[in-house]
Each structure stands twice: as structure tokens, then as C-alpha cells.
Short mmCIF file of C-alpha atoms and ligand atoms in Angstrom, two decimals:
data_model
loop_
_atom_site.label_atom_id
_atom_site.label_comp_id
_atom_site.label_asym_id
_atom_site.label_seq_id
_atom_site.Cartn_x
_atom_site.Cartn_y
_atom_site.Cartn_z
CA MET A 1 75.88 90.96 75.73
CA SER A 2 78.18 88.04 76.64
CA VAL A 3 81.39 88.85 78.49
CA PRO A 4 84.14 86.36 79.41
CA LEU A 5 84.68 85.95 83.16
CA VAL A 6 88.08 87.67 83.11
CA ARG A 7 86.47 90.83 81.76
CA ALA A 8 83.28 90.62 83.82
CA GLU A 9 84.28 93.07 86.55
CA GLN A 10 85.44 95.73 84.12
CA ALA A 11 82.26 95.28 82.05
CA ARG A 12 80.05 95.58 85.17
CA ALA A 13 81.72 98.89 86.03
CA VAL A 14 81.01 100.26 82.54
CA MET A 15 77.38 99.02 82.67
CA LEU A 16 76.94 100.69 86.07
CA GLU A 17 78.14 104.00 84.62
CA LEU A 18 75.83 103.66 81.60
CA PHE A 19 72.78 102.35 83.47
CA PRO A 20 73.00 103.54 87.12
CA ASP A 21 69.37 102.53 87.73
CA GLY A 22 70.25 98.91 87.11
CA PHE A 23 71.04 96.17 84.63
CA GLU A 24 70.63 92.42 84.64
CA GLU A 25 73.33 89.82 85.02
CA VAL A 26 73.05 86.10 84.35
CA ASP A 27 75.90 83.61 84.81
CA GLY A 28 76.68 81.61 81.69
CA LEU A 29 79.23 79.05 80.60
CA GLY A 30 82.66 80.66 81.10
CA GLY A 31 81.21 84.16 81.27
CA VAL A 32 78.32 86.41 82.18
CA GLU A 33 75.45 87.86 80.20
CA LEU A 34 74.84 91.56 80.88
CA ALA A 35 71.58 93.15 79.74
CA ALA A 36 69.93 96.54 80.06
CA TYR A 37 66.43 97.68 79.13
CA THR A 38 67.05 100.86 77.22
CA ASP A 39 66.17 102.92 74.16
CA ALA A 40 68.03 103.66 70.94
CA GLY A 41 70.28 106.21 72.71
CA GLY A 42 71.27 103.64 75.34
CA GLU A 43 71.94 101.06 72.65
CA GLU A 44 74.25 103.50 70.91
CA ARG A 45 76.14 104.17 74.18
CA LEU A 46 76.53 100.40 74.64
CA TRP A 47 78.02 100.12 71.19
CA GLN A 48 80.42 102.98 71.87
CA ALA A 49 81.51 101.47 75.20
CA PHE A 50 81.87 97.85 74.13
CA GLY A 51 82.18 98.03 70.37
CA GLY A 52 79.28 95.61 70.00
CA ALA A 53 76.15 94.31 71.70
CA SER A 54 73.09 92.46 70.52
CA SER A 55 69.67 93.99 70.92
CA VAL A 56 66.10 92.73 70.84
CA ASP A 57 62.94 94.77 70.85
CA VAL A 58 60.92 94.24 74.01
CA PRO A 59 57.17 94.82 74.25
CA GLU A 60 56.03 98.32 75.22
CA ASP A 61 54.75 96.92 78.53
CA TRP A 62 58.08 95.35 79.61
CA GLN A 63 58.11 97.42 82.78
CA GLU A 64 54.97 95.53 83.84
CA ARG A 65 55.97 92.13 82.36
CA TRP A 66 59.30 91.90 84.19
CA ARG A 67 57.31 91.43 87.39
CA THR A 68 57.09 87.73 86.55
CA PHE A 69 60.81 87.59 87.40
CA HIS A 70 60.40 89.26 90.80
CA ARG A 71 61.39 86.41 93.17
CA PRO A 72 61.63 86.50 96.99
CA VAL A 73 65.02 86.67 98.73
CA ARG A 74 66.04 85.88 102.30
CA VAL A 75 68.64 87.85 104.29
CA GLY A 76 68.87 86.32 107.77
CA PRO A 77 65.46 86.75 109.39
CA VAL A 78 64.32 89.19 106.68
CA TRP A 79 62.24 87.93 103.74
CA ILE A 80 61.82 90.34 100.83
CA GLY A 81 59.27 89.40 98.20
CA PRO A 82 56.44 90.57 95.95
CA PRO A 83 52.81 90.82 97.07
CA TRP A 84 51.86 87.64 95.19
CA GLU A 85 54.29 85.40 97.15
CA GLU A 86 53.66 84.03 100.64
CA PRO A 87 56.37 84.78 103.25
CA PRO A 88 57.48 81.76 105.29
CA PRO A 89 56.14 81.59 108.85
CA GLY A 90 58.28 83.46 111.37
CA ALA A 91 60.09 85.59 108.75
CA LEU A 92 60.28 89.38 109.02
CA ALA A 93 58.37 90.04 105.81
CA VAL A 94 59.15 93.04 103.60
CA VAL A 95 56.57 93.01 100.80
CA ILE A 96 57.72 95.06 97.84
CA ASP A 97 55.98 96.01 94.63
CA PRO A 98 58.68 98.20 93.10
CA GLY A 99 56.46 99.59 90.35
CA ARG A 100 58.91 101.45 88.14
CA ALA A 101 61.36 102.17 90.97
CA PHE A 102 64.61 100.27 91.58
CA GLY A 103 64.66 97.77 94.41
CA THR A 104 63.02 94.35 94.39
CA GLY A 105 65.49 93.41 97.12
CA SER A 106 67.16 90.79 94.97
CA HIS A 107 70.06 92.94 93.76
CA PRO A 108 73.27 92.00 95.66
CA THR A 109 73.81 95.64 96.75
CA THR A 110 70.38 95.80 98.39
CA ARG A 111 70.91 92.45 100.12
CA LEU A 112 74.35 93.54 101.37
CA CYS A 113 72.88 96.74 102.86
CA VAL A 114 70.30 94.63 104.74
CA GLU A 115 73.13 92.35 105.94
CA LEU A 116 74.95 95.37 107.38
CA LEU A 117 71.74 96.71 108.95
CA LEU A 118 71.43 93.37 110.74
CA THR A 119 74.82 93.94 112.43
CA LEU A 120 73.56 97.15 114.12
CA ALA A 121 71.45 97.61 117.22
CA PRO A 122 67.91 98.67 116.31
CA GLY A 123 66.33 101.82 117.69
CA ALA A 124 68.56 104.25 115.79
CA SER A 125 67.03 106.91 113.54
CA LEU A 126 67.71 106.26 109.85
CA VAL A 127 67.74 108.20 106.58
CA ASP A 128 67.58 106.18 103.33
CA LEU A 129 69.31 108.15 100.56
CA GLY A 130 68.05 107.00 97.14
CA CYS A 131 65.23 104.87 98.55
CA GLY A 132 63.97 103.48 95.19
CA SER A 133 61.06 101.15 96.04
CA GLY A 134 61.62 101.84 99.76
CA VAL A 135 62.95 98.33 100.35
CA LEU A 136 65.75 99.36 102.74
CA SER A 137 63.56 101.84 104.66
CA ILE A 138 60.87 99.21 105.15
CA ALA A 139 63.38 96.50 106.13
CA ALA A 140 64.91 98.98 108.63
CA ALA A 141 61.50 99.87 110.08
CA ARG A 142 60.68 96.14 110.37
CA LEU A 143 63.98 95.61 112.21
CA GLY A 144 63.10 98.33 114.74
CA PHE A 145 65.02 101.34 113.40
CA GLY A 146 63.18 104.64 113.58
CA PRO A 147 62.13 107.21 112.82
CA VAL A 148 62.86 106.37 109.16
CA VAL A 149 63.09 109.06 106.46
CA ALA A 150 63.30 107.92 102.81
CA LEU A 151 64.57 110.31 100.13
CA ASP A 152 64.79 109.98 96.37
CA SER A 153 65.15 112.47 93.53
CA ASP A 154 62.73 110.40 91.41
CA PRO A 155 59.05 111.12 92.23
CA GLU A 156 58.05 107.59 91.07
CA ALA A 157 60.40 106.15 93.71
CA VAL A 158 58.83 108.32 96.42
CA GLU A 159 55.38 107.18 95.26
CA ALA A 160 56.45 103.51 95.33
CA THR A 161 57.97 103.94 98.81
CA VAL A 162 54.78 105.52 100.20
CA ALA A 163 52.69 102.66 98.72
CA ASN A 164 55.08 99.94 99.95
CA ALA A 165 55.31 101.41 103.46
CA ALA A 166 51.50 101.39 103.66
CA ARG A 167 51.41 97.82 102.32
CA ASN A 168 53.79 96.75 105.12
CA GLY A 169 52.05 98.83 107.80
CA VAL A 170 55.27 100.64 108.76
CA ARG A 171 55.90 104.34 109.29
CA VAL A 172 58.30 105.80 106.70
CA ASP A 173 58.48 109.52 105.95
CA ALA A 174 59.13 109.47 102.16
CA ARG A 175 60.08 112.71 100.43
CA GLU A 176 61.41 113.86 97.09
CA ALA A 177 64.91 115.28 97.56
CA ASP A 178 68.32 115.38 95.93
CA ALA A 179 70.69 113.68 98.36
CA ILE A 180 73.67 115.66 97.10
CA HIS A 181 72.26 119.17 96.77
CA ASP A 182 69.33 119.41 99.21
CA PRO A 183 69.78 119.78 102.99
CA LEU A 184 69.51 116.32 104.60
CA PRO A 185 67.87 115.48 107.92
CA ALA A 186 70.17 114.50 110.79
CA SER A 187 70.07 110.83 111.85
CA ASP A 188 72.04 108.20 113.77
CA LEU A 189 72.40 106.10 110.62
CA ALA A 190 72.08 106.67 106.86
CA VAL A 191 72.02 104.12 104.04
CA ALA A 192 73.00 105.04 100.49
CA ASN A 193 72.83 102.38 97.78
CA MET A 194 73.68 104.61 94.83
CA THR A 195 76.73 104.73 92.57
CA LEU A 196 80.32 105.22 93.72
CA GLY A 197 80.32 108.73 92.24
CA LEU A 198 77.19 109.74 94.18
CA VAL A 199 78.25 108.01 97.41
CA GLU A 200 81.54 109.89 97.39
CA GLN A 201 79.69 113.21 97.19
CA LEU A 202 77.81 112.44 100.43
CA ALA A 203 80.63 113.27 102.86
CA PRO A 204 79.66 116.90 103.39
CA PRO A 205 75.82 116.64 103.06
CA ALA A 206 75.24 113.42 105.06
CA ARG A 207 74.44 114.32 108.70
CA CYS A 208 74.76 110.92 110.35
CA GLY A 209 76.99 109.09 112.81
CA ARG A 210 77.12 105.91 110.76
CA LEU A 211 76.69 105.33 107.08
CA ILE A 212 76.01 102.17 105.05
CA THR A 213 77.04 102.60 101.42
CA SER A 214 76.78 100.39 98.33
CA GLY A 215 76.19 100.50 94.59
CA TYR A 216 79.77 99.78 93.53
CA LEU A 217 82.08 96.88 92.85
CA VAL A 218 84.39 94.91 95.16
CA SER A 219 87.37 96.52 93.44
CA GLU A 220 86.10 99.98 94.45
CA ARG A 221 86.22 101.69 97.86
CA PRO A 222 84.40 104.95 98.49
CA SER A 223 86.54 107.82 99.66
CA LEU A 224 84.49 109.73 102.25
CA PRO A 225 86.54 112.27 104.20
CA GLY A 226 85.47 112.38 107.86
CA PHE A 227 84.28 108.75 107.86
CA GLU A 228 86.29 105.62 108.67
CA PRO A 229 85.52 102.12 107.40
CA ILE A 230 84.17 99.68 110.00
CA GLU A 231 83.01 96.65 108.04
CA ARG A 232 82.75 95.47 104.43
CA ARG A 233 80.50 92.83 102.84
CA ALA A 234 80.75 91.52 99.30
CA SER A 235 78.65 89.32 97.03
CA ASP A 236 78.63 88.54 93.30
CA GLY A 237 81.31 91.16 92.60
CA TRP A 238 79.45 93.93 94.48
CA ALA A 239 80.41 95.50 97.81
CA ALA A 240 78.80 97.40 100.70
CA ASP A 241 80.54 99.27 103.52
CA LEU A 242 79.66 100.36 107.02
CA LEU A 243 81.43 103.61 107.93
CA ALA A 244 81.50 105.66 111.12
CA ARG A 245 82.04 109.38 111.48
CA GLN A 246 85.50 110.07 112.86
CA THR A 247 85.50 111.82 116.19
CA GLY A 248 88.04 114.45 117.26
C1 SAM B 1 70.33 101.62 93.06
S1 SAM B 1 68.83 102.42 93.49
C2 SAM B 1 68.68 101.88 95.21
C3 SAM B 1 67.25 101.59 95.62
C4 SAM B 1 67.12 100.98 97.02
N1 SAM B 1 67.63 101.86 98.05
C5 SAM B 1 67.85 99.64 97.12
O1 SAM B 1 68.80 99.55 97.87
O2 SAM B 1 67.45 98.70 96.42
C6 SAM B 1 69.39 104.09 93.61
C7 SAM B 1 68.29 105.11 93.81
O3 SAM B 1 68.93 106.37 94.01
C8 SAM B 1 68.13 107.37 93.42
N2 SAM B 1 68.99 108.54 93.19
C9 SAM B 1 69.95 108.72 92.24
N3 SAM B 1 70.55 109.92 92.39
C10 SAM B 1 69.96 110.51 93.47
C11 SAM B 1 70.16 111.77 94.14
N4 SAM B 1 71.07 112.65 93.72
N5 SAM B 1 69.38 112.05 95.19
C12 SAM B 1 68.44 111.17 95.63
N6 SAM B 1 68.22 109.97 95.04
C13 SAM B 1 68.96 109.65 93.97
C14 SAM B 1 67.58 106.73 92.16
O4 SAM B 1 66.41 107.39 91.73
C15 SAM B 1 67.33 105.29 92.65
O5 SAM B 1 66.01 105.15 93.11
#
């Protein structure tokens, strides 16, 4: 679906609501192209939201084929890439095969979370809420954070995280859990790259001193009672925040 630049931010917000696990965005002439892999139900929701969208049938094995588009990204010293690419010498390599889980590392929200991790002193314990492929947990472990616990409500994400942690030779305790409704482990730091709606529900359950949040747009700011904003990063219309628990 093509959207003119002036409407891009609004359209991204709607796409995020409709497809919280992710959608694709490609810059075009005077606008952006937004695309989601979905079924007939999703196509109908797109039509209802935008009053029009073009669709093409993709092969049954698209979830495997899209791997050809999995390209490495660099965030400071951290290189995030697929198993079939060679990390440059001296880089802190995070090798990710996301399988069917979200998180190749290339999404701006994931990159922004890594950027904020890089501003913090390593050594702190970390809980990754909504770990997807495990990309943030593994990057954190590579940077010297630990122990690292990775939680996701999707069993395929937990499976992908376990496999990716083993591939990278790092220790990550990956478990299936609902970050909003299940009791969460205490940690110095938590990262939550989810949606604004989910992030905002974390204030009571999150048991951490600092919290990195993302999964929402630059125009949005999470309201998390008990936490104060410390730093914000933005890229391609997306934002990530570092928050600290208020004392006293
Ligand atoms: C946008 S992906 C982020 C993946 C990865 N952390 C990254 O930064 O690339 C969000 C993840 O949150 C998970 N998720 C959604 N709701 C959740 C919940 N209530 N509890 C735990 N995980 C959840 C999804 O399954 C998905 O893997």
C-alpha cells in the first residue's frame, strides 16, 4: 500500500495496531510503501482501516523465502546478521536466525534498543520482555550484561531464542511467559520492544531499576507511573526510551 509522506506516520500507527508482530516499510518517491504478510482476515482489516490496499498472493513458503532479505546491520561495535553472512573482524557479532520469530535486528526499534544498551555500564542483570528471536538478549550478553532472562508469550520465539543463544555461545535463560500477567523476575535492567499498549501495562509487573522501551512511534511517549524518562532515541519515525524507577 502506498502512502504519501504527510500521512506516513498516521499510517504506521494503524499498521502497528493491525500487525503488532511487524510489517515492512520501503521508501518510495514522495511516499512510503507499507506491506504486511497476512491472510484473508488481515486483508479485510486493512481494507476497513485504509479503505483500500493492493494484495498479492505469496508462496506458501514465504516465511522461509524472506530470509533472502535478512541483511546484517551495525550498531556501534555490535554487528547483527544472519548465519550465512561473515561478521567484520573486531565486531561484536550477534548471529541471528529468527526462524518465525520477530527480530532480525534490522528493525529500527531493535537497533534503537541496542543503541540505548550501549549507553549503560555492562554487568547489570537484564530481563528481555518479548524477546522474539532473542536478538536483544544475545546482544546484551555479548556486551557483558548478565544474568540475562528472555521471556516471550510465543513458544516459537522462546525456541528461536534458545537456538540463537546456543549459536552465539552465550548464556540466556529463555522462558515462555506473559510479560503482563505472569510474575516477572527482578533485574537491574529490563528491555521491552513491544507495542505502546503493552509497554504501558508494564509499570506494575516490571521489577527493574531501569527500563528500555520501544515498539512505538516518535509521536508517542509511554506513560509508565513510577518511572521517569532519562533518554530518548529516534530513527525512521520510531522511538525508544530509557526510563529509571523513581526513588522516594
Ligand atoms: C516487536 S517483537 C520484539 C522482538 C525483539 N525483542 C526485538 O527487539 O527485535 C515483540 C515480541 O513480543 C512478544 N509479545 C507480545 N506480547 C507479549 C506478552 N504479553 N508477553 C510476552 N511477550 C509478548 C511477541 O511474541 C514478539 O516476539
